[in-house]
Amino acid sequence: MRYTIQGADCRLSVAVYNASAPKTLVVLHGMRDHGGSFELLLPVLPDFRVIIPDLRGHGLSDQDGVYTLTHFTADLLQVFDAFEVDQGYLLGHSLGGHVAARFAALFGHRLLGLILVDGFGPPRQQARLSREQFATLQAQQVQALQNAGRSRKIMADSALAVARYQSNNPRLDSALAAHLAKQGVKPAAEGGVTWRWDPRAQMVWSTFSHEESEVLLGNIACPTCVITGSEGLSYWLRMHPELAGQQQHYERELARRVGLIAGAQSIVLEGAGHMVHYDAPDAFSQAVLNFLSAPPLF
């Protein structure tokens, strides 16, 4: 069943499965994705009401042009309230992981458990940025926002969208790629199709720092599982070529961040990259099930 609810200041489209199940899992997708990509969890979670919103600016939710981490987190609080989730489990991937971690740090009394799926962002650079480098980075973020609303890609048809899914994610099953594309594109005014996500949503990365996020990781008290892929560094190399050859640094950074959350467990799925649920869907689903089936720690 799909619902439309009021988020912090926009309408959110929310899919709910197994509505009468005794336990609840809320799932947050990542940037440029949509809730449908996590429907793969449904077969292994028959005892869970699974609530999957499309994040603001994505899928069928509103594209209001305001995308701060605070707004995404407030939307999530609205989801918990609208569906009367007094205490439930929360899973977030990538951007959804940042939102889930912030929610867990601030509203932890609403959670029985937390799953972060490659949700820490790129590893911290080994050398701190100079003032000039920091200023250049900030200027690039401002300039990116200048053109964000004009950067929608137009594709001839949905078949090209499927091809792009598989080109970017070579291990993605072809049937799943077609399913994702069907939900992930919409007709373009100029003809053809375009992605449903709003390019302006990328402004979120300029609305918080990883340093402040890491401080808040220490405030997470619920049982937590961090799921990543052994090939996760390859994703960050596209945006941070300076990380080439730094696999050990990447792994140390992951361990350090996991260690900031008291009692958190880490699961690394072999052969999977940043899009863990695309690359290793069966192993990913089993890891989620194992964590959710474990006896409560408190």
PDB file of C-alpha atoms in Angstrom:
ATOM      1  CA  MET A   1       0.000   0.000   0.000  1.00  0.00           C
ATOM      2  CA  ARG A   2       1.311   3.470  -0.870  1.00  0.00           C
ATOM      3  CA  TYR A   3       0.499   6.551   1.190  1.00  0.00           C
ATOM      4  CA  THR A   4       1.145  10.255   0.858  1.00  0.00           C
ATOM      5  CA  ILE A   5       1.985  11.938   4.160  1.00  0.00           C
ATOM      6  CA  GLN A   6       3.124  15.386   5.201  1.00  0.00           C
ATOM      7  CA  GLY A   7       6.850  15.567   5.785  1.00  0.00           C
ATOM      8  CA  ALA A   8       8.634  18.457   7.456  1.00  0.00           C
ATOM      9  CA  ASP A   9       7.531  20.896   4.732  1.00  0.00           C
ATOM     10  CA  CYS A  10       6.705  18.729   1.732  1.00  0.00           C
ATOM     11  CA  ARG A  11       4.696  15.649   0.822  1.00  0.00           C
ATOM     12  CA  LEU A  12       6.348  12.255   1.074  1.00  0.00           C
ATOM     13  CA  SER A  13       5.344   9.111  -0.777  1.00  0.00           C
ATOM     14  CA  VAL A  14       5.622   6.089   1.524  1.00  0.00           C
ATOM     15  CA  ALA A  15       5.184   2.400   0.682  1.00  0.00           C
ATOM     16  CA  VAL A  16       4.068   0.086   3.488  1.00  0.00           C
ATOM     17  CA  TYR A  17       4.267  -3.692   3.286  1.00  0.00           C
ATOM     18  CA  ASN A  18       2.972  -6.387   5.706  1.00  0.00           C
ATOM     19  CA  ALA A  19       0.914  -3.754   7.494  1.00  0.00           C
ATOM     20  CA  SER A  20      -0.292  -6.099  10.252  1.00  0.00           C
ATOM     21  CA  ALA A  21       3.126  -7.586  11.104  1.00  0.00           C
ATOM     22  CA  PRO A  22       4.158  -7.279  14.768  1.00  0.00           C
ATOM     23  CA  LYS A  23       7.529  -5.562  14.267  1.00  0.00           C
ATOM     24  CA  THR A  24       8.492  -2.539  12.156  1.00  0.00           C
ATOM     25  CA  LEU A  25      11.487  -1.753   9.974  1.00  0.00           C
ATOM     26  CA  VAL A  26      11.811   1.673   8.337  1.00  0.00           C
ATOM     27  CA  VAL A  27      14.143   1.750   5.308  1.00  0.00           C
ATOM     28  CA  LEU A  28      15.826   4.819   3.775  1.00  0.00           C
ATOM     29  CA  HIS A  29      17.380   4.661   0.313  1.00  0.00           C
ATOM     30  CA  GLY A  30      20.348   6.685  -0.893  1.00  0.00           C
ATOM     31  CA  MET A  31      20.992   9.592  -3.226  1.00  0.00           C
ATOM     32  CA  ARG A  32      19.673   9.134  -6.810  1.00  0.00           C
ATOM     33  CA  ASP A  33      17.815   6.000  -5.726  1.00  0.00           C
ATOM     34  CA  HIS A  34      14.216   5.333  -4.674  1.00  0.00           C
ATOM     35  CA  GLY A  35      12.417   3.164  -2.172  1.00  0.00           C
ATOM     36  CA  GLY A  36      11.700   0.414  -4.673  1.00  0.00           C
ATOM     37  CA  SER A  37      15.331  -0.689  -4.622  1.00  0.00           C
ATOM     38  CA  PHE A  38      14.829  -2.161  -1.151  1.00  0.00           C
ATOM     39  CA  GLU A  39      11.780  -4.261  -1.960  1.00  0.00           C
ATOM     40  CA  LEU A  40      14.264  -7.155  -2.206  1.00  0.00           C
ATOM     41  CA  LEU A  41      14.104  -7.376   1.606  1.00  0.00           C
ATOM     42  CA  LEU A  42      10.411  -8.266   1.670  1.00  0.00           C
ATOM     43  CA  PRO A  43      10.720 -12.041   1.062  1.00  0.00           C
ATOM     44  CA  VAL A  44      13.004 -12.515   4.086  1.00  0.00           C
ATOM     45  CA  LEU A  45      11.053 -10.265   6.477  1.00  0.00           C
ATOM     46  CA  PRO A  46       7.486 -11.624   6.629  1.00  0.00           C
ATOM     47  CA  ASP A  47       7.284 -10.792  10.340  1.00  0.00           C
ATOM     48  CA  PHE A  48       8.054  -7.114   9.790  1.00  0.00           C
ATOM     49  CA  ARG A  49       5.939  -4.206   8.723  1.00  0.00           C
ATOM     50  CA  VAL A  50       8.361  -2.625   6.260  1.00  0.00           C
ATOM     51  CA  ILE A  51       7.957   1.118   5.732  1.00  0.00           C
ATOM     52  CA  ILE A  52       9.912   2.575   2.807  1.00  0.00           C
ATOM     53  CA  PRO A  53       9.553   6.306   2.093  1.00  0.00           C
ATOM     54  CA  ASP A  54      10.883   7.971  -1.017  1.00  0.00           C
ATOM     55  CA  LEU A  55      13.183  10.652   0.359  1.00  0.00           C
ATOM     56  CA  ARG A  56      12.310  14.247  -0.473  1.00  0.00           C
ATOM     57  CA  GLY A  57      13.471  15.006  -3.991  1.00  0.00           C
ATOM     58  CA  HIS A  58      13.311  11.338  -4.980  1.00  0.00           C
ATOM     59  CA  GLY A  59      10.795   8.882  -6.375  1.00  0.00           C
ATOM     60  CA  LEU A  60       7.211  10.040  -5.946  1.00  0.00           C
ATOM     61  CA  SER A  61       7.923  12.469  -3.099  1.00  0.00           C
ATOM     62  CA  ASP A  62       7.892  16.246  -3.561  1.00  0.00           C
ATOM     63  CA  GLN A  63      10.832  18.086  -5.074  1.00  0.00           C
ATOM     64  CA  ASP A  64      10.642  21.291  -3.082  1.00  0.00           C
ATOM     65  CA  GLY A  65      14.253  22.353  -3.618  1.00  0.00           C
ATOM     66  CA  VAL A  66      15.192  22.341   0.092  1.00  0.00           C
ATOM     67  CA  TYR A  67      17.561  19.527   0.972  1.00  0.00           C
ATOM     68  CA  THR A  68      19.402  19.868   4.261  1.00  0.00           C
ATOM     69  CA  LEU A  69      20.263  16.966   6.546  1.00  0.00           C
ATOM     70  CA  THR A  70      17.994  18.558   9.156  1.00  0.00           C
ATOM     71  CA  HIS A  71      15.049  18.478   6.727  1.00  0.00           C
ATOM     72  CA  PHE A  72      15.679  14.844   5.798  1.00  0.00           C
ATOM     73  CA  THR A  73      15.838  13.941   9.495  1.00  0.00           C
ATOM     74  CA  ALA A  74      12.655  15.869  10.262  1.00  0.00           C
ATOM     75  CA  ASP A  75      10.922  14.000   7.429  1.00  0.00           C
ATOM     76  CA  LEU A  76      11.952  10.726   9.036  1.00  0.00           C
ATOM     77  CA  LEU A  77      10.520  11.826  12.374  1.00  0.00           C
ATOM     78  CA  GLN A  78       7.263  12.568  10.539  1.00  0.00           C
ATOM     79  CA  VAL A  79       7.285   9.036   9.105  1.00  0.00           C
ATOM     80  CA  PHE A  80       7.706   7.527  12.579  1.00  0.00           C
ATOM     81  CA  ASP A  81       4.866   9.692  13.911  1.00  0.00           C
ATOM     82  CA  ALA A  82       2.502   9.231  10.955  1.00  0.00           C
ATOM     83  CA  PHE A  83       2.732   5.437  11.124  1.00  0.00           C
ATOM     84  CA  GLU A  84       2.806   5.357  14.929  1.00  0.00           C
ATOM     85  CA  VAL A  85       6.198   3.707  15.216  1.00  0.00           C
ATOM     86  CA  ASP A  86       6.838   4.125  18.929  1.00  0.00           C
ATOM     87  CA  GLN A  87       9.840   1.817  18.725  1.00  0.00           C
ATOM     88  CA  GLY A  88      11.131   0.135  15.615  1.00  0.00           C
ATOM     89  CA  TYR A  89      14.179  -0.757  13.584  1.00  0.00           C
ATOM     90  CA  LEU A  90      15.806   1.583  11.081  1.00  0.00           C
ATOM     91  CA  LEU A  91      17.978   0.873   8.024  1.00  0.00           C
ATOM     92  CA  GLY A  92      19.643   3.538   5.907  1.00  0.00           C
ATOM     93  CA  HIS A  93      21.886   3.302   2.838  1.00  0.00           C
ATOM     94  CA  SER A  94      24.364   6.014   1.794  1.00  0.00           C
ATOM     95  CA  LEU A  95      22.486   9.343   2.180  1.00  0.00           C
ATOM     96  CA  GLY A  96      19.814   7.355   4.005  1.00  0.00           C
ATOM     97  CA  GLY A  97      22.561   6.118   6.324  1.00  0.00           C
ATOM     98  CA  HIS A  98      23.550   9.680   7.209  1.00  0.00           C
ATOM     99  CA  VAL A  99      19.899  10.474   7.950  1.00  0.00           C
ATOM    100  CA  ALA A 100      19.422   7.267   9.953  1.00  0.00           C
ATOM    101  CA  ALA A 101      22.545   7.877  12.030  1.00  0.00           C
ATOM    102  CA  ARG A 102      21.477  11.455  12.792  1.00  0.00           C
ATOM    103  CA  PHE A 103      18.003  10.219  13.797  1.00  0.00           C
ATOM    104  CA  ALA A 104      19.485   7.485  16.017  1.00  0.00           C
ATOM    105  CA  ALA A 105      21.737  10.003  17.739  1.00  0.00           C
ATOM    106  CA  LEU A 106      18.882  12.440  18.420  1.00  0.00           C
ATOM    107  CA  PHE A 107      15.818  10.193  18.824  1.00  0.00           C
ATOM    108  CA  GLY A 108      17.359   6.938  19.930  1.00  0.00           C
ATOM    109  CA  HIS A 109      14.457   6.149  22.270  1.00  0.00           C
ATOM    110  CA  ARG A 110      12.405   5.392  19.132  1.00  0.00           C
ATOM    111  CA  LEU A 111      14.788   2.654  17.961  1.00  0.00           C
ATOM    112  CA  LEU A 112      15.301  -1.004  18.824  1.00  0.00           C
ATOM    113  CA  GLY A 113      18.130  -1.373  16.331  1.00  0.00           C
ATOM    114  CA  LEU A 114      19.976   0.428  13.538  1.00  0.00           C
ATOM    115  CA  ILE A 115      21.511  -0.823  10.284  1.00  0.00           C
ATOM    116  CA  LEU A 116      23.861   1.520   8.417  1.00  0.00           C
ATOM    117  CA  VAL A 117      24.662   0.420   4.865  1.00  0.00           C
ATOM    118  CA  ASP A 118      27.814   2.180   3.646  1.00  0.00           C
ATOM    119  CA  GLY A 119      26.463   5.314   5.290  1.00  0.00           C
ATOM    120  CA  PHE A 120      29.615   7.084   6.509  1.00  0.00           C
ATOM    121  CA  GLY A 121      30.665   8.788   3.298  1.00  0.00           C
ATOM    122  CA  PRO A 122      34.215   8.795   1.894  1.00  0.00           C
ATOM    123  CA  PRO A 123      37.152   8.111   4.206  1.00  0.00           C
ATOM    124  CA  ARG A 124      38.674  11.155   5.801  1.00  0.00           C
ATOM    125  CA  GLN A 125      41.741  12.443   4.012  1.00  0.00           C
ATOM    126  CA  GLN A 126      44.957  11.615   5.822  1.00  0.00           C
ATOM    127  CA  ALA A 127      46.144  15.230   5.639  1.00  0.00           C
ATOM    128  CA  ARG A 128      43.905  18.079   6.751  1.00  0.00           C
ATOM    129  CA  LEU A 129      42.844  20.536   4.074  1.00  0.00           C
ATOM    130  CA  SER A 130      44.660  23.836   3.979  1.00  0.00           C
ATOM    131  CA  ARG A 131      42.633  27.033   4.206  1.00  0.00           C
ATOM    132  CA  GLU A 132      42.987  27.489   0.454  1.00  0.00           C
ATOM    133  CA  GLN A 133      41.870  23.935  -0.299  1.00  0.00           C
ATOM    134  CA  PHE A 134      38.891  24.274   2.023  1.00  0.00           C
ATOM    135  CA  ALA A 135      37.873  27.551   0.345  1.00  0.00           C
ATOM    136  CA  THR A 136      38.164  25.942  -3.095  1.00  0.00           C
ATOM    137  CA  LEU A 137      35.949  23.056  -1.995  1.00  0.00           C
ATOM    138  CA  GLN A 138      33.326  25.431  -0.626  1.00  0.00           C
ATOM    139  CA  ALA A 139      33.388  27.484  -3.838  1.00  0.00           C
ATOM    140  CA  GLN A 140      32.869  24.317  -5.897  1.00  0.00           C
ATOM    141  CA  GLN A 141      29.836  23.411  -3.805  1.00  0.00           C
ATOM    142  CA  VAL A 142      28.321  26.870  -4.322  1.00  0.00           C
ATOM    143  CA  GLN A 143      28.968  26.716  -8.069  1.00  0.00           C
ATOM    144  CA  ALA A 144      27.451  23.234  -8.287  1.00  0.00           C
ATOM    145  CA  LEU A 145      24.218  24.586  -6.804  1.00  0.00           C
ATOM    146  CA  GLN A 146      24.108  27.330  -9.442  1.00  0.00           C
ATOM    147  CA  ASN A 147      23.436  24.788 -12.158  1.00  0.00           C
ATOM    148  CA  ALA A 148      21.856  21.923 -10.211  1.00  0.00           C
ATOM    149  CA  GLY A 149      18.311  22.659 -11.315  1.00  0.00           C
ATOM    150  CA  ARG A 150      19.314  22.670 -14.983  1.00  0.00           C
ATOM    151  CA  SER A 151      21.262  19.422 -15.002  1.00  0.00           C
ATOM    152  CA  ARG A 152      18.508  16.846 -15.536  1.00  0.00           C
ATOM    153  CA  LYS A 153      19.590  14.194 -18.002  1.00  0.00           C
ATOM    154  CA  ILE A 154      17.169  13.324 -20.794  1.00  0.00           C
ATOM    155  CA  MET A 155      17.215   9.756 -22.129  1.00  0.00           C
ATOM    156  CA  ALA A 156      15.541   8.521 -25.302  1.00  0.00           C
ATOM    157  CA  ASP A 157      13.554   5.841 -23.493  1.00  0.00           C
ATOM    158  CA  SER A 158      13.420   3.543 -20.462  1.00  0.00           C
ATOM    159  CA  ALA A 159      15.645   0.992 -22.179  1.00  0.00           C
ATOM    160  CA  LEU A 160      18.512   3.477 -21.998  1.00  0.00           C
ATOM    161  CA  ALA A 161      17.799   3.955 -18.288  1.00  0.00           C
ATOM    162  CA  VAL A 162      18.051   0.182 -17.785  1.00  0.00           C
ATOM    163  CA  ALA A 163      21.351   0.164 -19.681  1.00  0.00           C
ATOM    164  CA  ARG A 164      22.703   2.939 -17.455  1.00  0.00           C
ATOM    165  CA  TYR A 165      21.703   1.059 -14.320  1.00  0.00           C
ATOM    166  CA  GLN A 166      23.627  -1.979 -15.529  1.00  0.00           C
ATOM    167  CA  SER A 167      26.592   0.028 -16.814  1.00  0.00           C
ATOM    168  CA  ASN A 168      27.008   1.698 -13.415  1.00  0.00           C
ATOM    169  CA  ASN A 169      26.254  -1.534 -11.530  1.00  0.00           C
ATOM    170  CA  PRO A 170      27.637  -4.483 -13.567  1.00  0.00           C
ATOM    171  CA  ARG A 171      26.556  -7.055 -10.963  1.00  0.00           C
ATOM    172  CA  LEU A 172      22.951  -5.856 -10.968  1.00  0.00           C
ATOM    173  CA  ASP A 173      20.463  -8.488 -12.123  1.00  0.00           C
ATOM    174  CA  SER A 174      18.862  -7.487 -15.441  1.00  0.00           C
ATOM    175  CA  ALA A 175      15.302  -8.081 -14.200  1.00  0.00           C
ATOM    176  CA  LEU A 176      15.950  -5.934 -11.142  1.00  0.00           C
ATOM    177  CA  ALA A 177      17.517  -3.229 -13.316  1.00  0.00           C
ATOM    178  CA  ALA A 178      14.344  -3.112 -15.426  1.00  0.00           C
ATOM    179  CA  HIS A 179      12.195  -2.937 -12.283  1.00  0.00           C
ATOM    180  CA  LEU A 180      14.298  -0.112 -10.839  1.00  0.00           C
ATOM    181  CA  ALA A 181      14.202   1.862 -14.083  1.00  0.00           C
ATOM    182  CA  LYS A 182      10.432   1.511 -14.354  1.00  0.00           C
ATOM    183  CA  GLN A 183      10.040   3.169 -10.953  1.00  0.00           C
ATOM    184  CA  GLY A 184      13.007   5.498 -11.298  1.00  0.00           C
ATOM    185  CA  VAL A 185      12.165   7.488 -14.434  1.00  0.00           C
ATOM    186  CA  LYS A 186       9.347   9.733 -15.609  1.00  0.00           C
ATOM    187  CA  PRO A 187       8.395  11.317 -18.952  1.00  0.00           C
ATOM    188  CA  ALA A 188      10.393  14.431 -19.800  1.00  0.00           C
ATOM    189  CA  ALA A 189       8.675  17.535 -21.115  1.00  0.00           C
ATOM    190  CA  GLU A 190      11.128  17.613 -24.023  1.00  0.00           C
ATOM    191  CA  GLY A 191      10.354  14.003 -24.928  1.00  0.00           C
ATOM    192  CA  GLY A 192      12.004  10.826 -23.746  1.00  0.00           C
ATOM    193  CA  VAL A 193      12.420  10.146 -20.037  1.00  0.00           C
ATOM    194  CA  THR A 194      14.382  11.598 -17.147  1.00  0.00           C
ATOM    195  CA  TRP A 195      15.331  10.374 -13.689  1.00  0.00           C
ATOM    196  CA  ARG A 196      12.809  11.050 -10.947  1.00  0.00           C
ATOM    197  CA  TRP A 197      15.391  12.381  -8.503  1.00  0.00           C
ATOM    198  CA  ASP A 198      15.997  16.118  -8.210  1.00  0.00           C
ATOM    199  CA  PRO A 199      19.646  17.079  -8.964  1.00  0.00           C
ATOM    200  CA  ARG A 200      19.319  19.855  -6.386  1.00  0.00           C
ATOM    201  CA  ALA A 201      19.140  17.191  -3.659  1.00  0.00           C
ATOM    202  CA  GLN A 202      22.920  17.023  -3.777  1.00  0.00           C
ATOM    203  CA  MET A 203      23.000  20.289  -1.849  1.00  0.00           C
ATOM    204  CA  VAL A 204      22.635  18.142   1.281  1.00  0.00           C
ATOM    205  CA  TRP A 205      26.366  17.442   1.242  1.00  0.00           C
ATOM    206  CA  SER A 206      27.088  21.108   1.931  1.00  0.00           C
ATOM    207  CA  THR A 207      24.683  21.288   4.889  1.00  0.00           C
ATOM    208  CA  PHE A 208      26.681  19.264   7.433  1.00  0.00           C
ATOM    209  CA  SER A 209      30.231  18.177   8.110  1.00  0.00           C
ATOM    210  CA  HIS A 210      31.511  14.669   8.632  1.00  0.00           C
ATOM    211  CA  GLU A 211      33.252  15.906  11.767  1.00  0.00           C
ATOM    212  CA  GLU A 212      29.975  16.861  13.454  1.00  0.00           C
ATOM    213  CA  SER A 213      28.383  13.621  12.297  1.00  0.00           C
ATOM    214  CA  GLU A 214      31.190  11.633  13.893  1.00  0.00           C
ATOM    215  CA  VAL A 215      30.667  13.451  17.186  1.00  0.00           C
ATOM    216  CA  LEU A 216      27.022  12.376  17.129  1.00  0.00           C
ATOM    217  CA  LEU A 217      27.874   8.739  16.357  1.00  0.00           C
ATOM    218  CA  GLY A 218      28.934   8.486  19.987  1.00  0.00           C
ATOM    219  CA  ASN A 219      25.366   9.298  21.012  1.00  0.00           C
ATOM    220  CA  ILE A 220      23.934   6.184  19.345  1.00  0.00           C
ATOM    221  CA  ALA A 221      22.989   3.697  22.041  1.00  0.00           C
ATOM    222  CA  CYS A 222      20.829   1.099  20.276  1.00  0.00           C
ATOM    223  CA  PRO A 223      22.247  -2.137  18.813  1.00  0.00           C
ATOM    224  CA  THR A 224      23.882  -1.214  15.511  1.00  0.00           C
ATOM    225  CA  CYS A 225      25.102  -3.159  12.486  1.00  0.00           C
ATOM    226  CA  VAL A 226      27.257  -1.570   9.786  1.00  0.00           C
ATOM    227  CA  ILE A 227      27.150  -3.343   6.410  1.00  0.00           C
ATOM    228  CA  THR A 228      29.669  -2.442   3.707  1.00  0.00           C
ATOM    229  CA  GLY A 229      31.220  -4.061   0.637  1.00  0.00           C
ATOM    230  CA  SER A 230      34.816  -5.103   0.207  1.00  0.00           C
ATOM    231  CA  GLU A 231      34.997  -3.006  -2.988  1.00  0.00           C
ATOM    232  CA  GLY A 232      33.527   0.162  -1.467  1.00  0.00           C
ATOM    233  CA  LEU A 233      36.624   2.262  -2.127  1.00  0.00           C
ATOM    234  CA  SER A 234      36.119   1.982  -5.897  1.00  0.00           C
ATOM    235  CA  TYR A 235      32.961   4.107  -5.618  1.00  0.00           C
ATOM    236  CA  TRP A 236      34.729   6.946  -3.807  1.00  0.00           C
ATOM    237  CA  LEU A 237      37.609   6.947  -6.299  1.00  0.00           C
ATOM    238  CA  ARG A 238      35.280   8.448  -8.928  1.00  0.00           C
ATOM    239  CA  MET A 239      34.980  11.616  -6.842  1.00  0.00           C
ATOM    240  CA  HIS A 240      38.254  11.396  -4.893  1.00  0.00           C
ATOM    241  CA  PRO A 241      41.016  10.098  -7.195  1.00  0.00           C
ATOM    242  CA  GLU A 242      43.538  11.012  -4.524  1.00  0.00           C
ATOM    243  CA  LEU A 243      42.366   7.887  -2.636  1.00  0.00           C
ATOM    244  CA  ALA A 244      43.890   5.584  -5.265  1.00  0.00           C
ATOM    245  CA  GLY A 245      45.975   2.858  -3.651  1.00  0.00           C
ATOM    246  CA  GLN A 246      44.674   3.647  -0.167  1.00  0.00           C
ATOM    247  CA  GLN A 247      42.704   0.465   0.570  1.00  0.00           C
ATOM    248  CA  GLN A 248      44.344   0.057   3.978  1.00  0.00           C
ATOM    249  CA  HIS A 249      43.512   3.642   4.883  1.00  0.00           C
ATOM    250  CA  TYR A 250      39.926   3.035   3.735  1.00  0.00           C
ATOM    251  CA  GLU A 251      39.651  -0.047   5.955  1.00  0.00           C
ATOM    252  CA  ARG A 252      41.192   1.756   8.949  1.00  0.00           C
ATOM    253  CA  GLU A 253      38.737   4.623   8.516  1.00  0.00           C
ATOM    254  CA  LEU A 254      35.814   2.208   8.379  1.00  0.00           C
ATOM    255  CA  ALA A 255      36.977   0.466  11.565  1.00  0.00           C
ATOM    256  CA  ARG A 256      37.515   3.809  13.307  1.00  0.00           C
ATOM    257  CA  ARG A 257      34.027   5.034  12.458  1.00  0.00           C
ATOM    258  CA  VAL A 258      32.370   1.770  13.451  1.00  0.00           C
ATOM    259  CA  GLY A 259      34.265   2.043  16.731  1.00  0.00           C
ATOM    260  CA  LEU A 260      32.642   5.409  17.450  1.00  0.00           C
ATOM    261  CA  ILE A 261      29.301   3.604  17.963  1.00  0.00           C
ATOM    262  CA  ALA A 262      29.295   1.645  21.201  1.00  0.00           C
ATOM    263  CA  GLY A 263      29.000  -2.091  20.565  1.00  0.00           C
ATOM    264  CA  ALA A 264      28.461  -1.768  16.805  1.00  0.00           C
ATOM    265  CA  GLN A 265      29.188  -4.810  14.658  1.00  0.00           C
ATOM    266  CA  SER A 266      30.682  -4.603  11.184  1.00  0.00           C
ATOM    267  CA  ILE A 267      29.856  -6.897   8.266  1.00  0.00           C
ATOM    268  CA  VAL A 268      31.836  -6.623   5.021  1.00  0.00           C
ATOM    269  CA  LEU A 269      30.297  -8.451   2.052  1.00  0.00           C
ATOM    270  CA  GLU A 270      32.884  -9.771  -0.390  1.00  0.00           C
ATOM    271  CA  GLY A 271      32.705  -8.506  -3.952  1.00  0.00           C
ATOM    272  CA  ALA A 272      30.160  -5.782  -3.218  1.00  0.00           C
ATOM    273  CA  GLY A 273      30.740  -2.075  -3.692  1.00  0.00           C
ATOM    274  CA  HIS A 274      28.898   0.978  -2.402  1.00  0.00           C
ATOM    275  CA  MET A 275      25.585  -0.288  -3.810  1.00  0.00           C
ATOM    276  CA  VAL A 276      25.728  -3.311  -1.529  1.00  0.00           C
ATOM    277  CA  HIS A 277      22.104  -4.313  -2.085  1.00  0.00           C
ATOM    278  CA  TYR A 278      22.578  -4.237  -5.862  1.00  0.00           C
ATOM    279  CA  ASP A 279      25.860  -6.150  -5.901  1.00  0.00           C
ATOM    280  CA  ALA A 280      25.137  -8.871  -3.334  1.00  0.00           C
ATOM    281  CA  PRO A 281      21.349  -8.911  -2.786  1.00  0.00           C
ATOM    282  CA  ASP A 282      21.146 -12.383  -1.230  1.00  0.00           C
ATOM    283  CA  ALA A 283      24.056 -11.892   1.168  1.00  0.00           C
ATOM    284  CA  PHE A 284      22.780  -8.428   2.030  1.00  0.00           C
ATOM    285  CA  SER A 285      19.255  -9.660   2.773  1.00  0.00           C
ATOM    286  CA  GLN A 286      20.638 -12.487   4.917  1.00  0.00           C
ATOM    287  CA  ALA A 287      22.830 -10.078   6.901  1.00  0.00           C
ATOM    288  CA  VAL A 288      19.818  -7.838   7.571  1.00  0.00           C
ATOM    289  CA  LEU A 289      17.713 -10.832   8.618  1.00  0.00           C
ATOM    290  CA  ASN A 290      20.430 -12.145  10.927  1.00  0.00           C
ATOM    291  CA  PHE A 291      20.732  -8.819  12.715  1.00  0.00           C
ATOM    292  CA  LEU A 292      16.989  -8.336  13.073  1.00  0.00           C
ATOM    293  CA  SER A 293      16.571 -11.928  14.334  1.00  0.00           C
ATOM    294  CA  ALA A 294      19.276 -11.688  17.006  1.00  0.00           C
ATOM    295  CA  PRO A 295      18.103 -11.607  20.635  1.00  0.00           C
ATOM    296  CA  PRO A 296      17.824  -8.034  21.951  1.00  0.00           C
ATOM    297  CA  LEU A 297      20.896  -6.762  23.751  1.00  0.00           C
ATOM    298  CA  PHE A 298      18.911  -4.752  26.293  1.00  0.00           C
TER     299      PHE A 298
END
